[in-house]
């Protein structure tokens, strides 16, 4: 994390030597990058309420090593609309590497006079938004609309705040107490938003005399004084600030953390003096947008801004913060930080109903405990266990403060019901990054940070200090024991947007999983196979190159030469990444099983179940491969199930349905403002489950309940969800094999620290003897080939009659745990 030790002022302290220029600069071509004279500062709050400098001003800078004459030039100003420009004539020259100060109108307030100006005008500039142009003549700009930066003789132009008359994008909006300053070495990139930042007003004339807004005018205070509003007044004793929407001035605090990357930059500050109400937080986030704040941890600051409630996502709770325009005054540096409060969670996660309408009860509910510490320094004062792999890209990890809560054998926290979201979960985001680590590793006590409500919805500790992580020794699993001759193995694997353009390394990793970890399954249903050029959105839907590359990688890893079947979707109709056209694909080993091909299957034709004779229980598919009712609204912008008819052991018929139901996008987070969270995506998945259930029921009815059916894939829902109840007909039609496992082993995916089941294998009652397991190779590891773990079933040979031999008893494990 960047830590700045000096106060940000309006201009840089020194200028680099530049290439020598002539005494009189030639006018720049329209919209050229000015390499000699630029506008270096603009300030329109002079003499306004809260301002210390009496006058508005514009400052110019000479970037060269020679004086430059500005005789006959002008500074021109227009309001944000930019229709009419007012003009101030310039005279004299700007010293080599020096400044030139143009004084404008004065206000009624302020205590500091500008240094002796080099030019004087009477233009009352806006404190918030406006346009300043440096022009190489004294002819008023007329008729250039909002494109004055390209007008003839315009040397430089700065549009600030809410104006469209800019170079590329506007500089930040200003206030009575902030000015716009050209950043760094004052280089002109023709992008006002990049070139300018907002900060403490500072003005320098050609003689080198400087006045800064924080200077002592004599006999008075040396800087701003704290206002009457404190952080706890802003936070209040509920989730929503009692003064939301109001502007507050000079709120005091100590900077406790700084975020200097992304579009949500800012800093956290905390009041050292707490009030008597335990429900009011003493910390708050100050939002500075895409501008990095010029503060450092330990700075004592006074902050002026507007109280806002930022709601990062639909249904999420809001974060109370100070928003723009922000003015920050630094009083001192290197101050001691407030002592961090140990994180201590109650048993229950949350109450029901609208949380924002209910009083806070931090001793009873985890979400309430986090809310009353929003923005404050806290510490994880105990050793904790990682229940998610570290996301090294964003420095994110989840730990559990309740180590025995739904603990999986491999160290995670199993998500076992909607009523039990695992109240011990805590997310940390290391502001300086975090090393790779897997589920089951240990995070040593001592992590310190501030409580935030992050952009995807959910509380997080923005950690300025992260405890040491010790590896837990987690290993990737393999199916065991080896498959017996005659057994038929079937697996499902979401390969996460695989396309022919992916690296050879990704294909090799996925292929190794098929050969080594899954033991070369006879049938493999793949989800998220993209078309040949991935997310290039050009109408390509074929995936033959993607599949061929995967099969070649499997052969290279020591596996069989799989054959494959699939149906190309219509372009842009099946969801997923735009242009990717993901679909399901069957791989099968021709030495072990036969795919029964029947023509007629395409993107739009529904497969149906047909009888060989009206009085026979022999059935077949109208098309193989085929799709289940693909024109149904249930499959709108979602993947359609792929159905195939297989034969194994000679004449044993098997119907396999590969699925990828719609995602949970749009569902509210577990920390939603209204509890329990809305699950809007569930409606479509229930409709999809109905379509598949009806198809399987038709297979069962027309076969006299003799059809062998395997339904598998990424169902995108839990074993306890309405989706699974619908799909299985409450267990009467299909058996979800995940329920064969102990409750704390039912997972194939890790999200928000919850080990959960999204992938499933379900079987018809006609399949008697089988073994089954989830093969944990991805979801618990920082280094992943996919974000899903595959699952596998072995249909065991010699299990067609009662009583079943011991090896045929349902639920025989296929994977050793852990």
JSON list of C-alpha atoms in Angstrom, two decimals, residues 435-540:
[
{"chain": "A", "resi": 435, "resn": "UNK", "atom": "CA", "xyz": [0.65, -15.31, -0.42]},
{"chain": "A", "resi": 436, "resn": "UNK", "atom": "CA", "xyz": [-0.94, -18.36, -2.01]},
{"chain": "A", "resi": 437, "resn": "UNK", "atom": "CA", "xyz": [-2.39, -20.80, 0.55]},
{"chain": "A", "resi": 438, "resn": "UNK", "atom": "CA", "xyz": [-4.99, -23.55, 0.54]},
{"chain": "A", "resi": 439, "resn": "UNK", "atom": "CA", "xyz": [-7.96, -24.51, 2.68]},
{"chain": "A", "resi": 440, "resn": "UNK", "atom": "CA", "xyz": [-6.85, -25.91, 6.02]},
{"chain": "A", "resi": 441, "resn": "UNK", "atom": "CA", "xyz": [-3.82, -23.63, 6.33]},
{"chain": "A", "resi": 442, "resn": "UNK", "atom": "CA", "xyz": [-3.38, -21.59, 9.52]},
{"chain": "A", "resi": 443, "resn": "UNK", "atom": "CA", "xyz": [-3.45, -17.80, 9.77]},
{"chain": "A", "resi": 444, "resn": "UNK", "atom": "CA", "xyz": [-1.54, -16.79, 12.89]},
{"chain": "A", "resi": 445, "resn": "UNK", "atom": "CA", "xyz": [-3.06, -14.34, 15.35]},
{"chain": "A", "resi": 446, "resn": "UNK", "atom": "CA", "xyz": [-2.29, -10.69, 14.82]},
{"chain": "A", "resi": 447, "resn": "UNK", "atom": "CA", "xyz": [-3.99, -9.61, 11.59]},
{"chain": "A", "resi": 448, "resn": "UNK", "atom": "CA", "xyz": [-5.10, -5.99, 11.96]},
{"chain": "A", "resi": 449, "resn": "UNK", "atom": "CA", "xyz": [-7.31, -3.91, 9.71]},
{"chain": "A", "resi": 450, "resn": "UNK", "atom": "CA", "xyz": [-10.49, -1.88, 9.34]},
{"chain": "A", "resi": 451, "resn": "UNK", "atom": "CA", "xyz": [-14.04, -3.19, 8.95]},
{"chain": "A", "resi": 452, "resn": "UNK", "atom": "CA", "xyz": [-15.42, -2.47, 5.48]},
{"chain": "A", "resi": 453, "resn": "UNK", "atom": "CA", "xyz": [-18.51, -3.46, 3.48]},
{"chain": "A", "resi": 454, "resn": "UNK", "atom": "CA", "xyz": [-16.94, -4.38, 0.16]},
{"chain": "A", "resi": 455, "resn": "UNK", "atom": "CA", "xyz": [-18.02, -3.76, -3.41]},
{"chain": "A", "resi": 456, "resn": "UNK", "atom": "CA", "xyz": [-19.54, -7.22, -4.00]},
{"chain": "A", "resi": 457, "resn": "UNK", "atom": "CA", "xyz": [-21.61, -6.98, -0.84]},
{"chain": "A", "resi": 458, "resn": "UNK", "atom": "CA", "xyz": [-20.32, -8.36, 2.42]},
{"chain": "A", "resi": 459, "resn": "UNK", "atom": "CA", "xyz": [-18.22, -7.35, 5.41]},
{"chain": "A", "resi": 460, "resn": "UNK", "atom": "CA", "xyz": [-14.45, -7.62, 5.10]},
{"chain": "A", "resi": 461, "resn": "UNK", "atom": "CA", "xyz": [-11.43, -6.69, 7.18]},
{"chain": "A", "resi": 462, "resn": "UNK", "atom": "CA", "xyz": [-9.20, -4.50, 5.02]},
{"chain": "A", "resi": 463, "resn": "UNK", "atom": "CA", "xyz": [-5.99, -5.74, 6.59]},
{"chain": "A", "resi": 464, "resn": "UNK", "atom": "CA", "xyz": [-3.01, -3.42, 6.97]},
{"chain": "A", "resi": 465, "resn": "UNK", "atom": "CA", "xyz": [-1.19, -6.23, 8.79]},
{"chain": "A", "resi": 466, "resn": "UNK", "atom": "CA", "xyz": [-1.67, -9.90, 7.91]},
{"chain": "A", "resi": 467, "resn": "UNK", "atom": "CA", "xyz": [-0.63, -12.71, 10.22]},
{"chain": "A", "resi": 468, "resn": "UNK", "atom": "CA", "xyz": [1.75, -15.42, 9.06]},
{"chain": "A", "resi": 469, "resn": "UNK", "atom": "CA", "xyz": [0.14, -18.21, 7.03]},
{"chain": "A", "resi": 470, "resn": "UNK", "atom": "CA", "xyz": [1.33, -21.77, 7.65]},
{"chain": "A", "resi": 471, "resn": "UNK", "atom": "CA", "xyz": [0.58, -24.38, 5.01]},
{"chain": "A", "resi": 472, "resn": "UNK", "atom": "CA", "xyz": [-1.85, -27.10, 6.10]},
{"chain": "A", "resi": 473, "resn": "UNK", "atom": "CA", "xyz": [-0.48, -29.77, 3.79]},
{"chain": "A", "resi": 474, "resn": "UNK", "atom": "CA", "xyz": [-3.66, -30.28, 1.76]},
{"chain": "A", "resi": 475, "resn": "UNK", "atom": "CA", "xyz": [-3.28, -32.82, -1.09]},
{"chain": "A", "resi": 476, "resn": "UNK", "atom": "CA", "xyz": [-5.27, -33.32, -4.26]},
{"chain": "A", "resi": 477, "resn": "UNK", "atom": "CA", "xyz": [-7.39, -36.46, -4.30]},
{"chain": "A", "resi": 478, "resn": "UNK", "atom": "CA", "xyz": [-7.47, -39.43, -6.69]},
{"chain": "A", "resi": 479, "resn": "UNK", "atom": "CA", "xyz": [-10.15, -42.05, -7.22]},
{"chain": "A", "resi": 480, "resn": "UNK", "atom": "CA", "xyz": [-9.29, -45.25, -5.41]},
{"chain": "A", "resi": 481, "resn": "UNK", "atom": "CA", "xyz": [-9.32, -48.23, -5.49]},
{"chain": "A", "resi": 482, "resn": "UNK", "atom": "CA", "xyz": [-8.72, -48.89, -9.21]},
{"chain": "A", "resi": 483, "resn": "UNK", "atom": "CA", "xyz": [-11.78, -49.62, -11.32]},
{"chain": "A", "resi": 484, "resn": "UNK", "atom": "CA", "xyz": [-12.61, -53.30, -11.74]},
{"chain": "A", "resi": 485, "resn": "UNK", "atom": "CA", "xyz": [-13.11, -54.81, -15.16]},
{"chain": "A", "resi": 486, "resn": "UNK", "atom": "CA", "xyz": [-16.72, -54.41, -16.14]},
{"chain": "A", "resi": 487, "resn": "UNK", "atom": "CA", "xyz": [-17.38, -51.31, -14.04]},
{"chain": "A", "resi": 488, "resn": "UNK", "atom": "CA", "xyz": [-18.56, -48.24, -15.97]},
{"chain": "A", "resi": 489, "resn": "UNK", "atom": "CA", "xyz": [-17.24, -44.90, -14.72]},
{"chain": "A", "resi": 490, "resn": "UNK", "atom": "CA", "xyz": [-19.02, -41.62, -15.49]},
{"chain": "A", "resi": 491, "resn": "UNK", "atom": "CA", "xyz": [-17.76, -38.18, -14.41]},
{"chain": "A", "resi": 492, "resn": "UNK", "atom": "CA", "xyz": [-18.85, -34.57, -14.62]},
{"chain": "A", "resi": 493, "resn": "UNK", "atom": "CA", "xyz": [-16.38, -31.69, -14.76]},
{"chain": "A", "resi": 494, "resn": "UNK", "atom": "CA", "xyz": [-16.91, -27.94, -15.22]},
{"chain": "A", "resi": 495, "resn": "UNK", "atom": "CA", "xyz": [-13.71, -26.91, -17.02]},
{"chain": "A", "resi": 496, "resn": "UNK", "atom": "CA", "xyz": [-14.28, -23.14, -16.59]},
{"chain": "A", "resi": 497, "resn": "UNK", "atom": "CA", "xyz": [-14.62, -21.53, -20.01]},
{"chain": "A", "resi": 498, "resn": "UNK", "atom": "CA", "xyz": [-12.20, -23.77, -21.87]},
{"chain": "A", "resi": 499, "resn": "UNK", "atom": "CA", "xyz": [-11.41, -22.60, -25.41]},
{"chain": "A", "resi": 500, "resn": "UNK", "atom": "CA", "xyz": [-8.87, -23.51, -28.04]},
{"chain": "A", "resi": 501, "resn": "UNK", "atom": "CA", "xyz": [-6.96, -20.28, -27.37]},
{"chain": "A", "resi": 502, "resn": "UNK", "atom": "CA", "xyz": [-6.24, -21.21, -23.74]},
{"chain": "A", "resi": 503, "resn": "UNK", "atom": "CA", "xyz": [-2.69, -22.05, -22.78]},
{"chain": "A", "resi": 504, "resn": "UNK", "atom": "CA", "xyz": [-1.23, -25.49, -23.26]},
{"chain": "A", "resi": 505, "resn": "UNK", "atom": "CA", "xyz": [-0.61, -25.49, -19.51]},
{"chain": "A", "resi": 506, "resn": "UNK", "atom": "CA", "xyz": [-4.33, -25.22, -18.75]},
{"chain": "A", "resi": 507, "resn": "UNK", "atom": "CA", "xyz": [-5.16, -28.06, -21.11]},
{"chain": "A", "resi": 508, "resn": "UNK", "atom": "CA", "xyz": [-2.39, -30.16, -19.57]},
{"chain": "A", "resi": 509, "resn": "UNK", "atom": "CA", "xyz": [-3.68, -29.53, -16.04]},
{"chain": "A", "resi": 510, "resn": "UNK", "atom": "CA", "xyz": [-7.24, -30.48, -16.98]},
{"chain": "A", "resi": 511, "resn": "UNK", "atom": "CA", "xyz": [-6.03, -33.54, -18.88]},
{"chain": "A", "resi": 512, "resn": "UNK", "atom": "CA", "xyz": [-3.96, -34.69, -15.92]},
{"chain": "A", "resi": 513, "resn": "UNK", "atom": "CA", "xyz": [-7.08, -34.51, -13.77]},
{"chain": "A", "resi": 514, "resn": "UNK", "atom": "CA", "xyz": [-8.97, -36.71, -16.22]},
{"chain": "A", "resi": 515, "resn": "UNK", "atom": "CA", "xyz": [-6.21, -39.31, -16.44]},
{"chain": "A", "resi": 516, "resn": "UNK", "atom": "CA", "xyz": [-4.69, -39.30, -12.96]},
{"chain": "A", "resi": 517, "resn": "UNK", "atom": "CA", "xyz": [-7.28, -37.95, -10.53]},
{"chain": "A", "resi": 518, "resn": "UNK", "atom": "CA", "xyz": [-10.42, -39.32, -12.20]},
{"chain": "A", "resi": 519, "resn": "UNK", "atom": "CA", "xyz": [-8.83, -42.53, -13.42]},
{"chain": "A", "resi": 520, "resn": "UNK", "atom": "CA", "xyz": [-9.78, -42.20, -17.12]},
{"chain": "A", "resi": 521, "resn": "UNK", "atom": "CA", "xyz": [-13.58, -42.27, -16.83]},
{"chain": "A", "resi": 522, "resn": "UNK", "atom": "CA", "xyz": [-15.47, -44.11, -19.55]},
{"chain": "A", "resi": 523, "resn": "UNK", "atom": "CA", "xyz": [-17.93, -41.24, -20.04]},
{"chain": "A", "resi": 524, "resn": "UNK", "atom": "CA", "xyz": [-17.12, -37.65, -19.16]},
{"chain": "A", "resi": 525, "resn": "UNK", "atom": "CA", "xyz": [-19.68, -34.81, -19.25]},
{"chain": "A", "resi": 526, "resn": "UNK", "atom": "CA", "xyz": [-17.97, -31.46, -19.62]},
{"chain": "A", "resi": 527, "resn": "UNK", "atom": "CA", "xyz": [-19.48, -28.08, -18.83]},
{"chain": "A", "resi": 528, "resn": "UNK", "atom": "CA", "xyz": [-18.26, -24.67, -20.05]},
{"chain": "A", "resi": 529, "resn": "UNK", "atom": "CA", "xyz": [-16.66, -25.72, -23.31]},
{"chain": "A", "resi": 530, "resn": "UNK", "atom": "CA", "xyz": [-16.43, -22.48, -25.30]},
{"chain": "A", "resi": 531, "resn": "UNK", "atom": "CA", "xyz": [-16.39, -22.12, -29.06]},
{"chain": "A", "resi": 532, "resn": "UNK", "atom": "CA", "xyz": [-13.13, -22.19, -30.97]},
{"chain": "A", "resi": 533, "resn": "UNK", "atom": "CA", "xyz": [-12.24, -18.52, -30.52]},
{"chain": "A", "resi": 534, "resn": "UNK", "atom": "CA", "xyz": [-13.65, -18.01, -27.02]},
{"chain": "A", "resi": 535, "resn": "UNK", "atom": "CA", "xyz": [-15.05, -14.60, -26.23]},
{"chain": "A", "resi": 536, "resn": "UNK", "atom": "CA", "xyz": [-14.39, -13.16, -29.68]},
{"chain": "A", "resi": 537, "resn": "UNK", "atom": "CA", "xyz": [-17.97, -12.26, -30.53]},
{"chain": "A", "resi": 538, "resn": "UNK", "atom": "CA", "xyz": [-18.00, -12.90, -34.27]},
{"chain": "A", "resi": 539, "resn": "UNK", "atom": "CA", "xyz": [-20.69, -15.54, -34.82]},
{"chain": "A", "resi": 540, "resn": "UNK", "atom": "CA", "xyz": [-18.42, -18.57, -34.47]}
]
